[in-house]
XYZ file of C-alpha atoms in Angstrom:
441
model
C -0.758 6.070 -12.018
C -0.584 9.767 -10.907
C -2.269 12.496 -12.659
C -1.288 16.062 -12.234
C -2.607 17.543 -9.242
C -4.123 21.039 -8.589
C -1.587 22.064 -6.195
C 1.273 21.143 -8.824
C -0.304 23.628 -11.685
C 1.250 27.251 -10.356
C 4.512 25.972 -11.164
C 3.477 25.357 -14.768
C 1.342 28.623 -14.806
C 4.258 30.185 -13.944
C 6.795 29.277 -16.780
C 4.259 30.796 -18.860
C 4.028 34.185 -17.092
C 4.459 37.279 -19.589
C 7.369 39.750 -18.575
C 5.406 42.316 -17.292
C 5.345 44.160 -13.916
C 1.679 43.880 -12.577
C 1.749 39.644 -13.336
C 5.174 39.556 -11.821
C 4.697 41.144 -8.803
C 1.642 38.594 -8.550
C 3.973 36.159 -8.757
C 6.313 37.394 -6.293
C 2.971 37.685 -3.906
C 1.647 34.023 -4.708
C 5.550 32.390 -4.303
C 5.479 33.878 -0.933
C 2.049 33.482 0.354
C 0.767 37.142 0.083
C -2.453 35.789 -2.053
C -4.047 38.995 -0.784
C -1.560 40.919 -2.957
C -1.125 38.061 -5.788
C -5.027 38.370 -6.522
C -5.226 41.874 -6.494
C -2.258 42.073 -9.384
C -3.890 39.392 -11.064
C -7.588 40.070 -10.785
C -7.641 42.992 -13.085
C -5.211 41.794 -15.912
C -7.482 38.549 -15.988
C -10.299 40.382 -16.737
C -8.775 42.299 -19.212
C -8.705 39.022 -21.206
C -4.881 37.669 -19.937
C -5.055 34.005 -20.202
C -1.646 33.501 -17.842
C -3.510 35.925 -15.444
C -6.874 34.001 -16.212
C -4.824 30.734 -15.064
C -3.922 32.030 -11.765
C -7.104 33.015 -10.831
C -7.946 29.333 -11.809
C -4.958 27.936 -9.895
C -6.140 30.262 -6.512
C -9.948 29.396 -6.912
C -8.823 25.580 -7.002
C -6.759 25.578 -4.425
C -8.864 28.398 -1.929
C -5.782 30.445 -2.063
C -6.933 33.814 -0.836
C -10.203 33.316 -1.209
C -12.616 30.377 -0.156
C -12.486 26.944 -2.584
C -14.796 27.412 -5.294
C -14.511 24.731 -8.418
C -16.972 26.239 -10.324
C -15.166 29.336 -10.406
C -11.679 27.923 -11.025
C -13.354 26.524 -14.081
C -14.770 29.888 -15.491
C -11.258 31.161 -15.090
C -9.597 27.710 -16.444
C -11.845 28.237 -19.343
C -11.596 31.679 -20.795
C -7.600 31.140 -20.580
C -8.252 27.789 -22.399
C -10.008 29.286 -25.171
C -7.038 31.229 -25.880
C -5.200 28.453 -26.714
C -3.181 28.145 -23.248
C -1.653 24.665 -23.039
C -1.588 25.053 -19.601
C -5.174 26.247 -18.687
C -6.388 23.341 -21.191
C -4.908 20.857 -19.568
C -5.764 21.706 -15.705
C -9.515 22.227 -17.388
C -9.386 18.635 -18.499
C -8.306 17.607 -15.034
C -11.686 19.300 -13.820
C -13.470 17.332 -16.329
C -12.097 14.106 -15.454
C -12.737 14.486 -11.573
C -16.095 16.219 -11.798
C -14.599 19.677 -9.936
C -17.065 22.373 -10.808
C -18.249 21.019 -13.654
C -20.329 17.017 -13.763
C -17.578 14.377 -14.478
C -17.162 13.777 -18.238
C -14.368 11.778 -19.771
C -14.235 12.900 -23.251
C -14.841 16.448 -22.532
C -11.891 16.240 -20.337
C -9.689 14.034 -23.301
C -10.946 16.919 -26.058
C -8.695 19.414 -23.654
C -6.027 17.317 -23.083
C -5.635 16.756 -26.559
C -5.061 20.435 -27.215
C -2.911 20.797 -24.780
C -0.817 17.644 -25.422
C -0.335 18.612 -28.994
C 1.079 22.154 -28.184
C 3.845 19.524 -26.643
C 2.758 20.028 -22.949
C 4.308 17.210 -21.023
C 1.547 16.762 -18.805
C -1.362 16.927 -20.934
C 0.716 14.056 -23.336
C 0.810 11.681 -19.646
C -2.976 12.227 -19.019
C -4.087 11.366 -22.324
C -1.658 8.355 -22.709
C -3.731 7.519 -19.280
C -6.950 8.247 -20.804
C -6.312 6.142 -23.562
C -4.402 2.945 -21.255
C -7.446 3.047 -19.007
C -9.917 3.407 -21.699
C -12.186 6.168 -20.391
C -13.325 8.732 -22.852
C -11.921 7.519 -26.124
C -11.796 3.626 -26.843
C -8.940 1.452 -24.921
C -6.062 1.654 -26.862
C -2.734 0.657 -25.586
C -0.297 1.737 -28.493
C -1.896 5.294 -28.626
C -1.015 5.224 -24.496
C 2.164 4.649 -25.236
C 2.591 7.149 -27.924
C 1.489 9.981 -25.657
C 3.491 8.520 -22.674
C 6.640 8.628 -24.752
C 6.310 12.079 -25.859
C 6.180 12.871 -22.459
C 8.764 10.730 -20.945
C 10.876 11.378 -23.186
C 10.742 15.486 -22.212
C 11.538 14.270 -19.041
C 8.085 13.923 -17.459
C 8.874 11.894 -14.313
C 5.076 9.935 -14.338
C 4.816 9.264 -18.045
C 8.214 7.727 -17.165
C 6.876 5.330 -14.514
C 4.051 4.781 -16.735
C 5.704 4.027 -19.631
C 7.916 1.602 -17.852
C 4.963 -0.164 -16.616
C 3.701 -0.546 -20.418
C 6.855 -2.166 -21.065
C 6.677 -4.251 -17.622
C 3.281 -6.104 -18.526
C 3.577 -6.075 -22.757
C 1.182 -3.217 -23.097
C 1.420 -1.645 -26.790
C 5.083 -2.795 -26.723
C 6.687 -6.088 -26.660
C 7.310 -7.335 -22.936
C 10.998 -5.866 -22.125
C 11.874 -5.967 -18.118
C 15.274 -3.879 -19.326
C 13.454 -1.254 -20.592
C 10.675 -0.924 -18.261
C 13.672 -0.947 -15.384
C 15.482 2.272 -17.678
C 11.963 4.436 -17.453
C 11.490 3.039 -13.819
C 14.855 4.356 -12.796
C 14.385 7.316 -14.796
C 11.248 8.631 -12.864
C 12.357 6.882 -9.052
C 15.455 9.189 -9.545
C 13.155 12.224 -9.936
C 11.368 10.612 -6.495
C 7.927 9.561 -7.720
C 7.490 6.950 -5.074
C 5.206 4.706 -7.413
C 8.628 4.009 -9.786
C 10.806 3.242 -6.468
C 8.350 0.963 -5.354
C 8.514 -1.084 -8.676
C 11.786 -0.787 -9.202
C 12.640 -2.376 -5.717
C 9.982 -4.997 -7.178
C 12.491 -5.553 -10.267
C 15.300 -6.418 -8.188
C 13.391 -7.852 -5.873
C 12.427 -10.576 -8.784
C 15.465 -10.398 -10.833
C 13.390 -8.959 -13.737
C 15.463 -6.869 -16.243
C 18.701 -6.277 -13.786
C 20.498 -9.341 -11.813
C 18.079 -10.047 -8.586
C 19.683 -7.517 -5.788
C 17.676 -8.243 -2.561
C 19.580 -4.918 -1.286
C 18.983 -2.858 -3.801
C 15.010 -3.719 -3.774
C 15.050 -2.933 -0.132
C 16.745 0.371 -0.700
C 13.779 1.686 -3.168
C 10.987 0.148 -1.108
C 12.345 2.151 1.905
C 12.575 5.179 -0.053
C 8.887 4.937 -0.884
C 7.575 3.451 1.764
C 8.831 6.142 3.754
C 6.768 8.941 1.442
C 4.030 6.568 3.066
C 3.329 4.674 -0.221
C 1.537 1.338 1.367
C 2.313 -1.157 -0.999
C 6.232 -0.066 -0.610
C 5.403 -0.564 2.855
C 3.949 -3.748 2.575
C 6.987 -4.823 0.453
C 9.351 -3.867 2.807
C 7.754 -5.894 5.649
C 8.362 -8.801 3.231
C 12.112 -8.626 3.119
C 12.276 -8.134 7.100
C 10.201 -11.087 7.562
C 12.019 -13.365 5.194
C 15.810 -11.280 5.841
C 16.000 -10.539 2.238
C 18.799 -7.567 1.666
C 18.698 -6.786 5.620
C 19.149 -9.157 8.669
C 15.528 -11.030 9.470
C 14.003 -8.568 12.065
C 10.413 -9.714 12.918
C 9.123 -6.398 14.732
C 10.539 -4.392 11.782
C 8.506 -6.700 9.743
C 5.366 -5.787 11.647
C 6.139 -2.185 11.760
C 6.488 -1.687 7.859
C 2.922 -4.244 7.381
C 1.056 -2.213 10.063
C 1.757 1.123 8.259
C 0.282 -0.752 4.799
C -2.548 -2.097 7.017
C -3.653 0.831 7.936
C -4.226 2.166 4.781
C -6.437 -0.750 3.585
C -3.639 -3.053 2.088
C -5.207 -6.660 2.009
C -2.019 -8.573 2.235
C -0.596 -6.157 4.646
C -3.486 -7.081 7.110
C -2.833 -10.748 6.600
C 0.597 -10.905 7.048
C -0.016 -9.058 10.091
C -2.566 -10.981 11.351
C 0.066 -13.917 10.593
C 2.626 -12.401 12.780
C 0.035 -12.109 15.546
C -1.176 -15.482 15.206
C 2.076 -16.939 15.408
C 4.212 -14.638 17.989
C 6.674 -13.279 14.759
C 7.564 -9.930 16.584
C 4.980 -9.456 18.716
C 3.088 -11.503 21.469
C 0.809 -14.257 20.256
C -3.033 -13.064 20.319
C -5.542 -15.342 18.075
C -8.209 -12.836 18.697
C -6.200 -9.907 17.121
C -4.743 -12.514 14.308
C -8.627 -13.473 13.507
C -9.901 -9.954 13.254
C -6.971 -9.052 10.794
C -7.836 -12.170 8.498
C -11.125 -11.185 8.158
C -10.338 -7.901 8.119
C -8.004 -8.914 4.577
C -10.624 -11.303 3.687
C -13.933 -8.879 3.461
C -12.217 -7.214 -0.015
C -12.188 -11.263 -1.820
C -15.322 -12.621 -1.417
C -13.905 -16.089 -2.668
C -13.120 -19.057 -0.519
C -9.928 -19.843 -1.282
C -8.066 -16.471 -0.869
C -5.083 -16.550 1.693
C -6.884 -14.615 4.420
C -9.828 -16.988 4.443
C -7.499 -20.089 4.295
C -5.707 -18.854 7.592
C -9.132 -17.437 9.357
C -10.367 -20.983 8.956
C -7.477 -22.724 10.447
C -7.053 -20.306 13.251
C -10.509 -20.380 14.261
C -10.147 -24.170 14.975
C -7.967 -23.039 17.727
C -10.400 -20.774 19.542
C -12.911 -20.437 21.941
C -16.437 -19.231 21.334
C -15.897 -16.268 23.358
C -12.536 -15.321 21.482
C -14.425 -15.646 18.437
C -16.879 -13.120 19.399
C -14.246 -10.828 20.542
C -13.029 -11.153 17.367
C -15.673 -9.993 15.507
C -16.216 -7.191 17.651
C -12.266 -6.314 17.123
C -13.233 -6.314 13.274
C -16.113 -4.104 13.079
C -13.888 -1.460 15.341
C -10.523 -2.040 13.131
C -12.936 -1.860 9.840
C -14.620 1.453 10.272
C -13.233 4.522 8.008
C -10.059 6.042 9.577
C -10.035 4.178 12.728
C -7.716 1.024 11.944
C -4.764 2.599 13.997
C -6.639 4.435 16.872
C -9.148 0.542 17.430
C -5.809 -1.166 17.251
C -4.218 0.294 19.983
C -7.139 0.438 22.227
C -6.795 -3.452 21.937
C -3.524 -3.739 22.291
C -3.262 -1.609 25.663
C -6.070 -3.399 26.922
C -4.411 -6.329 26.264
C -0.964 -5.422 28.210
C -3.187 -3.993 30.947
C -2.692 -5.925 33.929
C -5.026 -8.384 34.710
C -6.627 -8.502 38.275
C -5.841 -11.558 40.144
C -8.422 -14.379 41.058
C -9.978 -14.199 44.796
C -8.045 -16.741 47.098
C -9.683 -18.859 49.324
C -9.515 -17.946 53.253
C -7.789 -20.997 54.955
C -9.503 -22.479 57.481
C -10.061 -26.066 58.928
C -13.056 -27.108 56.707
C -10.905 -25.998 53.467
C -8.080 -27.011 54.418
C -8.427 -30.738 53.480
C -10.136 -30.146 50.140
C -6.976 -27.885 49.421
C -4.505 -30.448 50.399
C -6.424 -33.258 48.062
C -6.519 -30.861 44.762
C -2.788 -29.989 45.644
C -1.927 -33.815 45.166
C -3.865 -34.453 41.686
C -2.196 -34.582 39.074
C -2.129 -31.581 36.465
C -2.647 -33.322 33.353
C -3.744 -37.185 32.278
C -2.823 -39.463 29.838
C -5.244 -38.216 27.636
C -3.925 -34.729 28.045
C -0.097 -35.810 26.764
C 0.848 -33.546 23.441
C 3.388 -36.097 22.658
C 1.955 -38.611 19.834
C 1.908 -42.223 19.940
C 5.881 -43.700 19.218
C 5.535 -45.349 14.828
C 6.306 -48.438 14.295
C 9.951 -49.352 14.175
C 11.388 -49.800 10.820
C 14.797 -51.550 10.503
C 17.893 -49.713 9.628
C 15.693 -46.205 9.715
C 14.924 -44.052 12.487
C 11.256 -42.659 12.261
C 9.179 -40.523 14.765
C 5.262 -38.772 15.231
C 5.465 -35.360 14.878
C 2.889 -32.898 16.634
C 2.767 -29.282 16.266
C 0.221 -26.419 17.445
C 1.805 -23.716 15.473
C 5.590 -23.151 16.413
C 5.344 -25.598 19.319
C 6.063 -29.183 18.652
C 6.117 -32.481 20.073
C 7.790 -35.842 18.678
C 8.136 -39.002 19.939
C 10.790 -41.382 17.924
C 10.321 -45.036 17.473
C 12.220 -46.205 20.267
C 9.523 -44.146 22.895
C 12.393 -41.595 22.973
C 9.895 -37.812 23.679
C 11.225 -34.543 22.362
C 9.920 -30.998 22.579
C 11.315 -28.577 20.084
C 10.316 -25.442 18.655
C 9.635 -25.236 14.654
C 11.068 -22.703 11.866
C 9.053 -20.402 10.351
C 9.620 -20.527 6.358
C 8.477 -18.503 3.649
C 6.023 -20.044 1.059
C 6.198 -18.384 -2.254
C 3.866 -20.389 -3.865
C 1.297 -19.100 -0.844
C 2.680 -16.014 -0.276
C 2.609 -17.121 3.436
C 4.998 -18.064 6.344
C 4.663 -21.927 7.544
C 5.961 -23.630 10.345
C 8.463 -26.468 10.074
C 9.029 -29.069 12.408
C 12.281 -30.515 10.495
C 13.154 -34.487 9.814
C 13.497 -36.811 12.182
């Protein structure tokens, strides 16, 4: 859930600006970037005991506008406008609290100031402390008290208390369970484009929860947010690509929108994408790369029977020792801070690189006969045959042995008839996976 951020407060400082020249020509200054100018109007009306001016100084000192970054200093200046009583300056003091900017990280102090500042009717002060009080830090957990304050500030049109009130109503939080009414507030705020309440809407039609289940409608607010770079959006989208929900069924589209999420740390992004790998779903086949993303998903869910494990272990069945070491080494590179994308392609263009081609023999008399016998053997044995061994025949019913090794099959009927067919890939939901599927006889 979003909190108000420090580059968001000018805009509230400056509803609250007194008519007078020296502030707005500050104002004028800061709107255009002249911070040079906007602190020298402000500087001397703040310490003449302004509390608008007082804020801005705040606001600049936060944000190192026109002069270097300095927390501790936003928060004298946050302060001595608080103390006025400005609902403003209360609340952006609270957010210094809560994130330990300038001052060491305290909960309650920072719920005291919201509270001042949320019952002088400030909209964003009311969605922090309904947060406060739905996440329980600083006053005791309370769920109908979240609600309270996220109303208040919903209902002023408050785009995150929206989102967050919807959510209440989504999981039966200090309200009775109500999917309509947690779609209203969801729509409310994804209108106003906070990406968090496009990405749950799209998950509302995606599930038919609260409007009529509208697999193109669900795409159309996942792409919205998963365009602002929101990762589970992104992950979401992938989803309905890979399974052709509300747009055609476009594999490397489906890897595209799972990579983005991936590289931003989402779990099931990386194992979808390591799925896609490991089964040639958009892009080549390549266990190696497939492994390292499993594990990669896997390292957050220390339990055994999460879905990244599940597939590592299978996969792992179908490699050699040395892939397996290459994939390890692939997920220590992919697994360090910030270098997901820049490790994955390194891989990946080694892995188009051209290989060189193995020496060839000189021909010459003494070879010559050796090369002529290994010409004649046979490539592959009895032993060697992928088909399986014809079932028994069953009268009036046609029956066969199926073999696959992932999309490729092999099936030999009762009556020694041998097949070779490639499998479907279908979605899971119980698994959240894809699986292949060979068909009936």
């Amino acid at each position: 859930m979003k909190k108000t951020t420090l580059a968001m407060l000018i805009l509230c400082a400056s509803l609250a600006l007194p008519a007078r020249a020296g502030f707005e020509e500050g104002l004028a200054a800061y709107n255009r970037g002249d911070y040079a100018t906007a602190l020298k109007e402000w500087r001397p009306l703040a310490e003449a005991g302004n509390a608008t001016a007082q804020l801005g100084l705040g606001v600049m000192y936060a944000n190192g506008q026109g002069v270097p970054q300095d927390f501790k200093e936003a928060v004298k200046w946050y302060r001595l406008a608080a103390e006025q009583g400005h609902a403003v300056a209360q609340n952006d003091l609270g957010v210094m609290y809560e994130r330990g900017l300038g001052v060491p990280q305290d909960y309650r102090e920072a719920v005291k100031w919201y509270r001042l500042a949320a019952e002088q009717g400030y909209a964003t002060a009311q969605s922090n402390l309904g947060l406060r009080y739905a996440t329980g830090q600083g006053v005791p957990q309370d769920y109908k008290e979240a609600v309270k304050w996220y109303r208040l500030a919903a209902e002023q049109g408050y785009a995150f208390a929206q989102n967050d009130l919807g959510v209440m109503y989504e999981r039966g939080q200090g309200v009775p369970q109500d999917y309509k009414e947690a779609v209203k507030w969801y729509r409310l705020a994804a209108e106003q484009g906070v990406v968090l309440a496009q990405n749950n809407l799209g998950l509302m039609y995606a599930k038919g929860q609260g409007v009529p289940q509208d697999f193109k409608e669900a795409v159309k607010w996942f792409r919205l947010a998963a365009e602002q770079g929101n990762a589970s959006a992104q992950y979401n989208l992938g989803v309905m690509y890979a399974n052709g929900q509300g747009v055609p069924q476009d594999f490397k589209e489906a890897v595209k929108w799972y990579r983005l999420a991936a590289e931003q740390g989402h779990a099931d992004a990386q194992n979808n994408l390591g799925w896609m790998y490991a089964n040639g779903q958009g892009v080549p086949q390549d266990k190696v790369l497939a492994y390292a993303l499993y594990n990669l998903s896997a390292a957050g869910d220390p339990s055994s029977n999460n879905k990244a494990t599940r597939n590592r272990d299978a996969i792992v069945k179908e490699m050699s020792p040395r892939e397996i070491e290459a994939g390890q080494a692939l997920t220590r590179a992919l697994a360090q801070p910030g270098n997901f994308g820049k490790a994955l392609d390194a891989y990946l263009k080694k892995a188009e690189a051209p290989q060189p081609a193995a020496p060839t023999p000189k021909a010459d008399k003494a070879s010559a006969p050796k090369a002529e016998k290994v010409a004649k053997a046979p490539t592959t044995s009895a032993a060697d045959d992928p088909f399986p061994p014809a079932p028994a025949k069953t009268p009036g019913r046609v029956s066969c042995s199926t073999r696959c090794i992932n999309a490729d099959c092999w099936r030999t009927y009762d009556d020694g008839r041998k097949v070779k067919l490639r499998a479907k890939s279908k979605w899971n939901p119980f698994e959240n996976r894809f699986e292949w599927d060979a068909g009936p006889c």
